[in-house]
Amino acid sequence: MKAQISHSTIKFLLVLMFYLVGVLFYELIAKVFDFTYTDEILASLIFVYFLFYGNKREKEFYVCLAFFFFYLAYSLLFPHNIKRAIASDFIMQIKPYIVFYGVLALRITLSARQKKVLRNLCVVVSLFLLFPAGLLGVDRWQSDFFGHYSRFATACVVTGMLYYYSSSRDSKAVLITFLIWGLSIFSLRSKAFGFCAMSLCLFLLWRDANNLKRIFSFKNVVLVSVLIGVVFFAAWEKISYYFIVGTEDATNLMARPMLYFGAVEILKDYPIFGTGFGSYATYASEVYWSPLYMQYKLVYFSYDIMMRQYISDVWFPALAEVGLVGIVFFLVFWYRRLTEANAISQQTGDISIFRMTILITVFFFMESVADSTITHNRGAMVFLLLAMFINEGRRNSETKELNLKKEE
């Protein structure tokens, strides 16, 4: 009994530390102590804990590890950057998956008491940190404390997700969750407006796990059309800025659209396995300066890239590192998450797991268009929450199966 209590406490502390140190105070720690490896350390702790106490039957974890180590070997055998760049990028790319599968294999779920602690913490954080940050806005909180407006927005999203996980998920909990997510709008980032609109859409449409026909009613089609219009309107400024205005001058393209163009050219030359880790559109390729930026003449068409700016501020072009095999892996990963969450919701009648899995999937696809959140500290925390939602769904499914067997 003591061992169970001890493990429960350790798991709770891992979640708590990831939220506090890995998200809220990450930028402050980086600024004061010049230390930016807190999320890597926490991911390593989860992996070590898995090695000793995790469920070794989580076969998909081994497939994931095999995929990443294959690409590590491939990158070293056919390098497009120095070994330090390859190793650094390997760690950054595998980190969110280590967190996800580690939490999944450890079967981390929280007790009612632990959820209450986190729920209260999220409310306190929203009232005394995120709320004044939103109101004070411009520099004092959002850029100084969180590092950037977009990171403030993501902190709001993560806090709302953590609150929703820890709540009873009734109408009151949903309202509080939306109030927390709504704080992200103070960042004035288009993706914050888009996320809030998409979450509203999902929560309004997916109310019943066993009656999906309602989604296609006239009322809901109109609602979806309006919300898509809102998302597009909110994102139009950025779309126009990066992909229309940013491409008007053919002799000086902005970094983000240029990285997309370059990724297409790289995939033409390396279609199957890509160019390997540390080679393109990642932090390591920026710090250790990948020769591909010269080879594909990106520096001649983009002043930003020539000055090594905004190279790692987008993630989808980085798929050029892993080619079609990596793209398929990425798509299959999210397909499996959605199908499992849907199966859980159909079996248990609890739509919250499926709803949040869809929302997290949409969140990462939106972020990856013009940000690299998926490989950063905030992305790792969202992967952790995704695994916890699925763990809870699995536990509820197992409980329902046992109850049905008892009734038989």
Tab-separated table of C-alpha atoms in Angstrom:
chain	number	residue	atom	x	y	z
A	1	MET	CA	0.000	0.000	0.000
A	2	LYS	CA	2.838	2.365	0.850
A	3	ALA	CA	4.485	1.659	-2.511
A	4	GLN	CA	1.247	2.526	-4.323
A	5	ILE	CA	0.902	5.790	-2.412
A	6	SER	CA	4.530	6.607	-3.112
A	7	HIS	CA	4.166	5.973	-6.847
A	8	SER	CA	0.959	7.995	-6.960
A	9	THR	CA	2.721	10.925	-5.297
A	10	ILE	CA	5.714	10.702	-7.635
A	11	LYS	CA	3.474	10.726	-10.691
A	12	PHE	CA	1.546	13.690	-9.355
A	13	LEU	CA	4.776	15.597	-8.670
A	14	LEU	CA	5.994	14.894	-12.210
A	15	VAL	CA	2.829	16.425	-13.646
A	16	LEU	CA	2.996	19.369	-11.241
A	17	MET	CA	6.670	20.057	-11.958
A	18	PHE	CA	6.135	19.833	-15.699
A	19	TYR	CA	3.407	22.465	-15.454
A	20	LEU	CA	5.197	24.836	-13.069
A	21	VAL	CA	8.828	24.508	-14.133
A	22	GLY	CA	8.299	23.308	-17.686
A	23	VAL	CA	5.642	25.860	-18.684
A	24	LEU	CA	4.865	28.731	-16.301
A	25	PHE	CA	8.358	29.531	-15.030
A	26	TYR	CA	10.361	28.125	-17.923
A	27	GLU	CA	11.223	31.494	-19.477
A	28	LEU	CA	11.941	33.069	-16.085
A	29	ILE	CA	14.381	30.265	-15.241
A	30	ALA	CA	15.988	30.640	-18.659
A	31	LYS	CA	16.370	34.386	-18.210
A	32	VAL	CA	17.622	34.388	-14.605
A	33	PHE	CA	19.793	31.256	-14.655
A	34	ASP	CA	20.483	30.987	-18.403
A	35	PHE	CA	19.209	27.413	-18.245
A	36	THR	CA	16.880	26.060	-20.941
A	37	TYR	CA	16.950	22.319	-20.320
A	38	THR	CA	14.219	21.911	-17.698
A	39	ASP	CA	11.852	20.162	-20.122
A	40	GLU	CA	14.609	17.799	-21.296
A	41	ILE	CA	15.406	16.919	-17.671
A	42	LEU	CA	11.739	16.280	-16.872
A	43	ALA	CA	11.340	14.151	-20.018
A	44	SER	CA	14.430	12.164	-18.989
A	45	LEU	CA	12.952	11.592	-15.516
A	46	ILE	CA	9.772	10.241	-17.081
A	47	PHE	CA	11.801	7.914	-19.324
A	48	VAL	CA	13.938	6.610	-16.428
A	49	TYR	CA	10.802	6.098	-14.337
A	50	PHE	CA	9.280	4.167	-17.247
A	51	LEU	CA	12.340	1.899	-17.455
A	52	PHE	CA	11.834	0.845	-13.837
A	53	TYR	CA	8.069	0.909	-13.411
A	54	GLY	CA	6.383	1.399	-16.803
A	55	ASN	CA	4.194	-1.033	-18.692
A	56	LYS	CA	6.638	-2.754	-21.072
A	57	ARG	CA	3.783	-4.018	-23.247
A	58	GLU	CA	3.217	-0.605	-24.831
A	59	LYS	CA	4.485	-1.882	-28.208
A	60	GLU	CA	3.909	1.367	-30.056
A	61	PHE	CA	6.536	2.975	-27.813
A	62	TYR	CA	9.167	0.602	-29.180
A	63	VAL	CA	8.102	1.323	-32.756
A	64	CYS	CA	8.521	5.034	-32.012
A	65	LEU	CA	11.978	4.486	-30.480
A	66	ALA	CA	13.001	2.353	-33.460
A	67	PHE	CA	11.856	5.110	-35.833
A	68	PHE	CA	13.891	7.819	-34.100
A	69	PHE	CA	17.018	5.724	-33.620
A	70	PHE	CA	16.864	4.650	-37.263
A	71	TYR	CA	16.843	8.312	-38.262
A	72	LEU	CA	19.660	9.046	-35.842
A	73	ALA	CA	21.773	6.344	-37.524
A	74	TYR	CA	20.692	7.548	-40.980
A	75	SER	CA	21.638	11.137	-40.079
A	76	LEU	CA	25.079	10.062	-38.874
A	77	LEU	CA	25.733	7.847	-41.899
A	78	PHE	CA	24.565	10.468	-44.433
A	79	PRO	CA	25.106	13.731	-42.541
A	80	HIS	CA	24.045	17.190	-43.657
A	81	ASN	CA	25.395	18.845	-40.526
A	82	ILE	CA	27.885	18.206	-37.745
A	83	LYS	CA	27.320	15.464	-35.148
A	84	ARG	CA	26.501	17.950	-32.388
A	85	ALA	CA	23.678	19.389	-34.491
A	86	ILE	CA	22.346	15.908	-35.270
A	87	ALA	CA	22.397	14.867	-31.588
A	88	SER	CA	20.779	18.128	-30.455
A	89	ASP	CA	17.970	17.874	-33.004
A	90	PHE	CA	17.432	14.180	-32.224
A	91	ILE	CA	16.816	15.051	-28.553
A	92	MET	CA	14.416	17.873	-29.405
A	93	GLN	CA	12.409	15.824	-31.906
A	94	ILE	CA	12.067	12.698	-29.765
A	95	LYS	CA	11.314	14.569	-26.516
A	96	PRO	CA	7.518	15.023	-26.899
A	97	TYR	CA	7.090	11.371	-27.872
A	98	ILE	CA	9.179	10.217	-24.897
A	99	VAL	CA	6.862	12.240	-22.671
A	100	PHE	CA	3.703	10.929	-24.338
A	101	TYR	CA	4.591	7.239	-24.435
A	102	GLY	CA	6.312	7.386	-21.044
A	103	VAL	CA	3.197	8.807	-19.372
A	104	LEU	CA	1.036	6.344	-21.305
A	105	ALA	CA	3.168	3.353	-20.245
A	106	LEU	CA	3.307	4.563	-16.637
A	107	ARG	CA	-0.500	4.782	-16.733
A	108	ILE	CA	-0.421	8.137	-15.009
A	109	THR	CA	-3.839	9.217	-13.794
A	110	LEU	CA	-4.603	11.378	-10.802
A	111	SER	CA	-6.750	10.808	-7.738
A	112	ALA	CA	-9.716	13.035	-6.883
A	113	ARG	CA	-7.642	14.793	-4.225
A	114	GLN	CA	-4.732	15.417	-6.605
A	115	LYS	CA	-7.122	16.725	-9.246
A	116	LYS	CA	-8.573	19.139	-6.733
A	117	VAL	CA	-5.091	20.499	-5.969
A	118	LEU	CA	-4.385	21.039	-9.673
A	119	ARG	CA	-7.832	22.498	-10.290
A	120	ASN	CA	-7.363	25.066	-7.539
A	121	LEU	CA	-3.830	25.807	-8.746
A	122	CYS	CA	-5.109	26.514	-12.265
A	123	VAL	CA	-7.703	28.959	-10.908
A	124	VAL	CA	-5.078	30.727	-8.783
A	125	VAL	CA	-2.669	30.906	-11.715
A	126	SER	CA	-5.415	32.315	-13.934
A	127	LEU	CA	-6.430	34.947	-11.398
A	128	PHE	CA	-3.037	36.089	-10.175
A	129	LEU	CA	-0.751	35.460	-13.147
A	130	LEU	CA	-2.507	35.010	-16.489
A	131	PHE	CA	-5.292	37.511	-15.850
A	132	PRO	CA	-3.035	40.482	-14.994
A	133	ALA	CA	-0.702	39.387	-17.773
A	134	GLY	CA	-3.565	39.704	-20.195
A	135	LEU	CA	-4.703	43.079	-18.921
A	136	LEU	CA	-1.229	44.607	-18.595
A	137	GLY	CA	-0.386	43.111	-21.922
A	138	VAL	CA	2.323	44.559	-24.041
A	139	ASP	CA	5.719	44.172	-22.371
A	140	ARG	CA	5.588	43.880	-18.624
A	141	TRP	CA	4.105	40.397	-18.356
A	142	GLN	CA	3.636	38.750	-21.708
A	143	SER	CA	7.028	39.416	-23.275
A	144	ASP	CA	9.143	39.752	-20.117
A	145	PHE	CA	7.748	36.959	-17.935
A	146	PHE	CA	6.600	34.519	-20.617
A	147	GLY	CA	9.241	35.420	-23.192
A	148	HIS	CA	6.789	36.188	-25.994
A	149	TYR	CA	3.104	36.908	-26.554
A	150	SER	CA	2.585	33.542	-28.256
A	151	ARG	CA	4.073	31.739	-25.232
A	152	PHE	CA	1.688	33.590	-22.952
A	153	ALA	CA	-1.169	32.400	-25.195
A	154	THR	CA	0.061	28.813	-25.031
A	155	ALA	CA	0.385	29.026	-21.233
A	156	CYS	CA	-3.317	29.972	-21.132
A	157	VAL	CA	-4.198	27.033	-23.382
A	158	VAL	CA	-2.175	24.576	-21.268
A	159	THR	CA	-3.683	25.907	-18.038
A	160	GLY	CA	-7.186	25.518	-19.458
A	161	MET	CA	-6.478	21.952	-20.592
A	162	LEU	CA	-5.044	21.038	-17.193
A	163	TYR	CA	-8.063	22.545	-15.453
A	164	TYR	CA	-10.456	20.636	-17.713
A	165	TYR	CA	-8.625	17.370	-17.074
A	166	SER	CA	-8.799	17.951	-13.309
A	167	SER	CA	-12.436	19.044	-13.275
A	168	SER	CA	-15.749	17.219	-13.175
A	169	ARG	CA	-16.267	18.361	-16.813
A	170	ASP	CA	-19.770	19.595	-16.149
A	171	SER	CA	-21.167	22.846	-17.583
A	172	LYS	CA	-19.547	24.948	-14.836
A	173	ALA	CA	-16.142	23.359	-15.440
A	174	VAL	CA	-16.499	23.926	-19.197
A	175	LEU	CA	-17.321	27.597	-18.578
A	176	ILE	CA	-14.232	28.077	-16.371
A	177	THR	CA	-12.108	26.252	-18.947
A	178	PHE	CA	-13.276	28.637	-21.652
A	179	LEU	CA	-12.627	31.655	-19.443
A	180	ILE	CA	-9.034	30.472	-18.982
A	181	TRP	CA	-8.615	29.781	-22.700
A	182	GLY	CA	-10.185	33.166	-23.413
A	183	LEU	CA	-7.301	34.892	-21.639
A	184	SER	CA	-5.085	33.842	-24.549
A	185	ILE	CA	-6.935	36.361	-26.732
A	186	PHE	CA	-5.144	39.154	-24.828
A	187	SER	CA	-1.994	38.074	-26.652
A	188	LEU	CA	-3.661	39.329	-29.856
A	189	ARG	CA	-2.215	36.338	-31.719
A	190	SER	CA	-4.378	35.093	-34.575
A	191	LYS	CA	-3.849	31.464	-33.550
A	192	ALA	CA	-5.306	32.279	-30.097
A	193	PHE	CA	-8.515	33.473	-31.764
A	194	GLY	CA	-8.454	30.387	-33.973
A	195	PHE	CA	-7.985	27.999	-31.059
A	196	CYS	CA	-10.811	29.559	-29.039
A	197	ALA	CA	-13.131	29.405	-32.053
A	198	MET	CA	-12.254	25.764	-32.757
A	199	SER	CA	-12.691	24.740	-29.116
A	200	LEU	CA	-16.074	26.455	-29.013
A	201	CYS	CA	-17.057	24.596	-32.166
A	202	LEU	CA	-16.031	21.207	-30.751
A	203	PHE	CA	-17.726	21.697	-27.408
A	204	LEU	CA	-20.961	22.838	-29.046
A	205	LEU	CA	-21.068	20.052	-31.632
A	206	TRP	CA	-19.692	17.021	-29.784
A	207	ARG	CA	-22.074	16.720	-26.864
A	208	ASP	CA	-23.099	13.090	-27.249
A	209	ALA	CA	-20.703	10.259	-28.094
A	210	ASN	CA	-23.512	8.105	-29.480
A	211	ASN	CA	-25.269	10.611	-31.717
A	212	LEU	CA	-22.890	12.020	-34.303
A	213	LYS	CA	-25.731	12.644	-36.783
A	214	ARG	CA	-26.485	15.909	-35.026
A	215	ILE	CA	-23.222	17.282	-36.353
A	216	PHE	CA	-24.699	17.499	-39.848
A	217	SER	CA	-27.875	19.313	-38.899
A	218	PHE	CA	-28.602	22.636	-40.650
A	219	LYS	CA	-27.987	24.582	-37.446
A	220	ASN	CA	-24.586	23.009	-36.890
A	221	VAL	CA	-23.509	23.388	-40.522
A	222	VAL	CA	-24.277	27.111	-40.282
A	223	LEU	CA	-22.415	27.303	-36.959
A	224	VAL	CA	-19.366	25.528	-38.367
A	225	SER	CA	-19.380	27.818	-41.408
A	226	VAL	CA	-19.468	30.899	-39.193
A	227	LEU	CA	-16.690	29.583	-36.948
A	228	ILE	CA	-14.497	28.672	-39.910
A	229	GLY	CA	-15.059	32.198	-41.161
A	230	VAL	CA	-14.035	33.585	-37.758
A	231	VAL	CA	-10.875	31.446	-37.729
A	232	PHE	CA	-9.991	32.502	-41.267
A	233	PHE	CA	-10.666	36.163	-40.469
A	234	ALA	CA	-8.508	35.955	-37.340
A	235	ALA	CA	-5.699	34.250	-39.231
A	236	TRP	CA	-5.928	36.336	-42.386
A	237	GLU	CA	-3.515	39.016	-41.186
A	238	LYS	CA	-0.771	36.419	-40.620
A	239	ILE	CA	-1.603	34.481	-43.801
A	240	SER	CA	-1.412	37.678	-45.802
A	241	TYR	CA	1.726	38.900	-44.021
A	242	TYR	CA	3.747	35.708	-44.447
A	243	PHE	CA	2.454	34.107	-47.632
A	244	ILE	CA	1.255	37.059	-49.749
A	245	VAL	CA	3.120	40.212	-48.687
A	246	GLY	CA	6.064	38.062	-47.595
A	247	THR	CA	6.431	36.604	-51.101
A	248	GLU	CA	5.856	39.732	-53.203
A	249	ASP	CA	9.540	40.584	-53.375
A	250	ALA	CA	11.115	37.586	-55.108
A	251	THR	CA	14.595	38.773	-54.124
A	252	ASN	CA	13.810	38.954	-50.395
A	253	LEU	CA	11.235	36.469	-49.129
A	254	MET	CA	10.359	36.182	-45.465
A	255	ALA	CA	11.820	33.201	-43.638
A	256	ARG	CA	8.615	31.219	-43.075
A	257	PRO	CA	7.337	31.093	-46.698
A	258	MET	CA	10.901	30.551	-47.908
A	259	LEU	CA	11.273	27.562	-45.587
A	260	TYR	CA	8.132	26.014	-47.084
A	261	PHE	CA	9.437	26.529	-50.615
A	262	GLY	CA	12.800	25.085	-49.625
A	263	ALA	CA	11.180	22.052	-47.977
A	264	VAL	CA	9.432	21.171	-51.242
A	265	GLU	CA	12.733	21.339	-53.121
A	266	ILE	CA	14.470	19.174	-50.512
A	267	LEU	CA	11.695	16.570	-50.642
A	268	LYS	CA	12.112	16.416	-54.419
A	269	ASP	CA	15.788	15.497	-53.944
A	270	TYR	CA	15.387	13.340	-50.798
A	271	PRO	CA	11.793	12.069	-51.029
A	272	ILE	CA	11.932	8.860	-48.961
A	273	PHE	CA	14.050	9.532	-45.851
A	274	GLY	CA	14.706	13.256	-46.092
A	275	THR	CA	17.986	14.901	-45.137
A	276	GLY	CA	18.226	13.728	-41.535
A	277	PHE	CA	18.322	15.442	-38.154
A	278	GLY	CA	19.886	18.864	-37.709
A	279	SER	CA	19.634	19.734	-41.388
A	280	TYR	CA	16.605	21.966	-41.967
A	281	ALA	CA	14.096	24.349	-40.304
A	282	THR	CA	15.022	23.359	-36.735
A	283	TYR	CA	16.787	25.024	-33.836
A	284	ALA	CA	19.878	22.839	-34.308
A	285	SER	CA	20.092	23.707	-38.012
A	286	GLU	CA	19.991	27.388	-37.039
A	287	VAL	CA	22.550	27.255	-34.226
A	288	TYR	CA	24.981	24.950	-36.070
A	289	TRP	CA	24.078	26.453	-39.466
A	290	SER	CA	23.109	23.729	-41.862
A	291	PRO	CA	24.840	23.843	-45.271
A	292	LEU	CA	21.457	23.218	-46.932
A	293	TYR	CA	20.587	26.904	-46.596
A	294	MET	CA	23.481	27.677	-48.940
A	295	GLN	CA	23.059	24.583	-51.090
A	296	TYR	CA	19.445	25.448	-51.909
A	297	LYS	CA	20.278	29.173	-52.161
A	298	LEU	CA	17.774	30.117	-49.446
A	299	VAL	CA	20.186	32.752	-48.096
A	300	TYR	CA	20.090	34.551	-51.459
A	301	PHE	CA	16.298	34.850	-51.496
A	302	SER	CA	15.626	35.615	-47.821
A	303	TYR	CA	17.408	38.231	-45.733
A	304	ASP	CA	15.888	36.660	-42.590
A	305	ILE	CA	17.518	33.311	-43.327
A	306	MET	CA	20.807	34.955	-44.235
A	307	MET	CA	20.749	36.651	-40.812
A	308	ARG	CA	19.739	33.317	-39.181
A	309	GLN	CA	16.393	34.657	-38.004
A	310	TYR	CA	13.055	32.794	-37.684
A	311	ILE	CA	14.552	29.573	-39.051
A	312	SER	CA	13.175	27.455	-36.203
A	313	ASP	CA	9.880	29.371	-35.830
A	314	VAL	CA	7.916	26.907	-37.950
A	315	TRP	CA	7.649	23.123	-37.759
A	316	PHE	CA	5.967	21.649	-40.847
A	317	PRO	CA	8.936	22.454	-43.141
A	318	ALA	CA	11.130	20.469	-40.718
A	319	LEU	CA	9.393	17.323	-41.998
A	320	ALA	CA	11.802	17.612	-44.932
A	321	GLU	CA	14.349	16.138	-42.510
A	322	VAL	CA	12.475	12.837	-42.377
A	323	GLY	CA	10.928	12.627	-45.837
A	324	LEU	CA	7.787	10.718	-46.758
A	325	VAL	CA	8.503	8.004	-44.184
A	326	GLY	CA	8.522	10.608	-41.411
A	327	ILE	CA	5.417	12.341	-42.733
A	328	VAL	CA	3.558	9.019	-42.730
A	329	PHE	CA	4.772	8.339	-39.176
A	330	PHE	CA	3.496	11.749	-38.048
A	331	LEU	CA	0.073	11.255	-39.675
A	332	VAL	CA	-0.300	7.684	-38.396
A	333	PHE	CA	0.558	8.829	-34.860
A	334	TRP	CA	-2.318	11.307	-34.825
A	335	TYR	CA	-4.679	8.925	-36.634
A	336	ARG	CA	-4.112	6.301	-33.931
A	337	ARG	CA	-4.751	8.850	-31.182
A	338	LEU	CA	-8.049	9.906	-32.739
A	339	THR	CA	-9.279	6.367	-33.461
A	340	GLU	CA	-8.466	5.169	-29.937
A	341	ALA	CA	-10.121	8.205	-28.352
A	342	ASN	CA	-13.202	7.686	-30.522
A	343	ALA	CA	-13.369	4.010	-29.527
A	344	ILE	CA	-13.110	4.959	-25.840
A	345	SER	CA	-15.879	7.522	-26.181
A	346	GLN	CA	-18.150	5.061	-27.991
A	347	GLN	CA	-17.561	2.403	-25.337
A	348	THR	CA	-17.846	4.576	-22.233
A	349	GLY	CA	-20.257	7.233	-23.474
A	350	ASP	CA	-17.811	9.901	-22.268
A	351	ILE	CA	-17.224	12.359	-25.104
A	352	SER	CA	-14.609	14.414	-23.215
A	353	ILE	CA	-11.662	12.164	-24.174
A	354	PHE	CA	-12.482	12.250	-27.896
A	355	ARG	CA	-13.235	15.954	-27.758
A	356	MET	CA	-9.909	16.833	-26.133
A	357	THR	CA	-7.953	14.536	-28.454
A	358	ILE	CA	-9.452	16.309	-31.463
A	359	LEU	CA	-8.724	19.689	-29.890
A	360	ILE	CA	-5.096	18.810	-29.097
A	361	THR	CA	-4.625	17.482	-32.642
A	362	VAL	CA	-6.038	20.715	-34.085
A	363	PHE	CA	-3.899	22.719	-31.655
A	364	PHE	CA	-0.669	21.129	-32.898
A	365	PHE	CA	-1.615	21.407	-36.566
A	366	MET	CA	-2.404	25.104	-36.096
A	367	GLU	CA	0.786	25.728	-34.118
A	368	SER	CA	2.999	23.848	-36.576
A	369	VAL	CA	2.052	26.116	-39.483
A	370	ALA	CA	4.000	29.062	-38.067
A	371	ASP	CA	5.593	27.855	-34.812
A	372	SER	CA	7.633	24.952	-33.440
A	373	THR	CA	5.647	24.474	-30.218
A	374	ILE	CA	5.511	20.710	-30.786
A	375	THR	CA	9.229	20.302	-29.963
A	376	HIS	CA	9.362	22.853	-27.142
A	377	ASN	CA	8.521	22.781	-23.448
A	378	ARG	CA	4.885	23.795	-23.956
A	379	GLY	CA	4.388	21.116	-26.598
A	380	ALA	CA	5.780	18.448	-24.272
A	381	MET	CA	3.261	19.470	-21.603
A	382	VAL	CA	0.374	19.152	-24.059
A	383	PHE	CA	1.638	15.685	-25.059
A	384	LEU	CA	1.673	14.792	-21.363
A	385	LEU	CA	-1.951	15.923	-21.000
A	386	LEU	CA	-2.960	13.971	-24.114
A	387	ALA	CA	-1.492	10.796	-22.603
A	388	MET	CA	-3.289	11.444	-19.300
A	389	PHE	CA	-6.636	11.871	-21.060
A	390	ILE	CA	-6.123	8.593	-22.931
A	391	ASN	CA	-4.989	6.818	-19.731
A	392	GLU	CA	-8.163	7.922	-17.996
A	393	GLY	CA	-10.233	6.739	-20.940
A	394	ARG	CA	-8.510	3.339	-20.915
A	395	ARG	CA	-9.128	2.977	-17.195
A	396	ASN	CA	-12.813	3.862	-17.594
A	397	SER	CA	-13.130	1.353	-20.462
A	398	GLU	CA	-11.535	-1.400	-18.363
A	399	THR	CA	-13.831	-0.596	-15.445
A	400	LYS	CA	-16.907	-0.748	-17.661
A	401	GLU	CA	-15.810	-4.098	-19.117
A	402	LEU	CA	-15.313	-5.538	-15.632
A	403	ASN	CA	-18.744	-4.334	-14.548
A	404	LEU	CA	-20.363	-5.906	-17.600
A	405	LYS	CA	-18.631	-9.230	-16.887
A	406	LYS	CA	-19.844	-9.129	-13.290
A	407	GLU	CA	-23.415	-8.538	-14.463
A	408	GLU	CA	-23.155	-11.573	-16.776
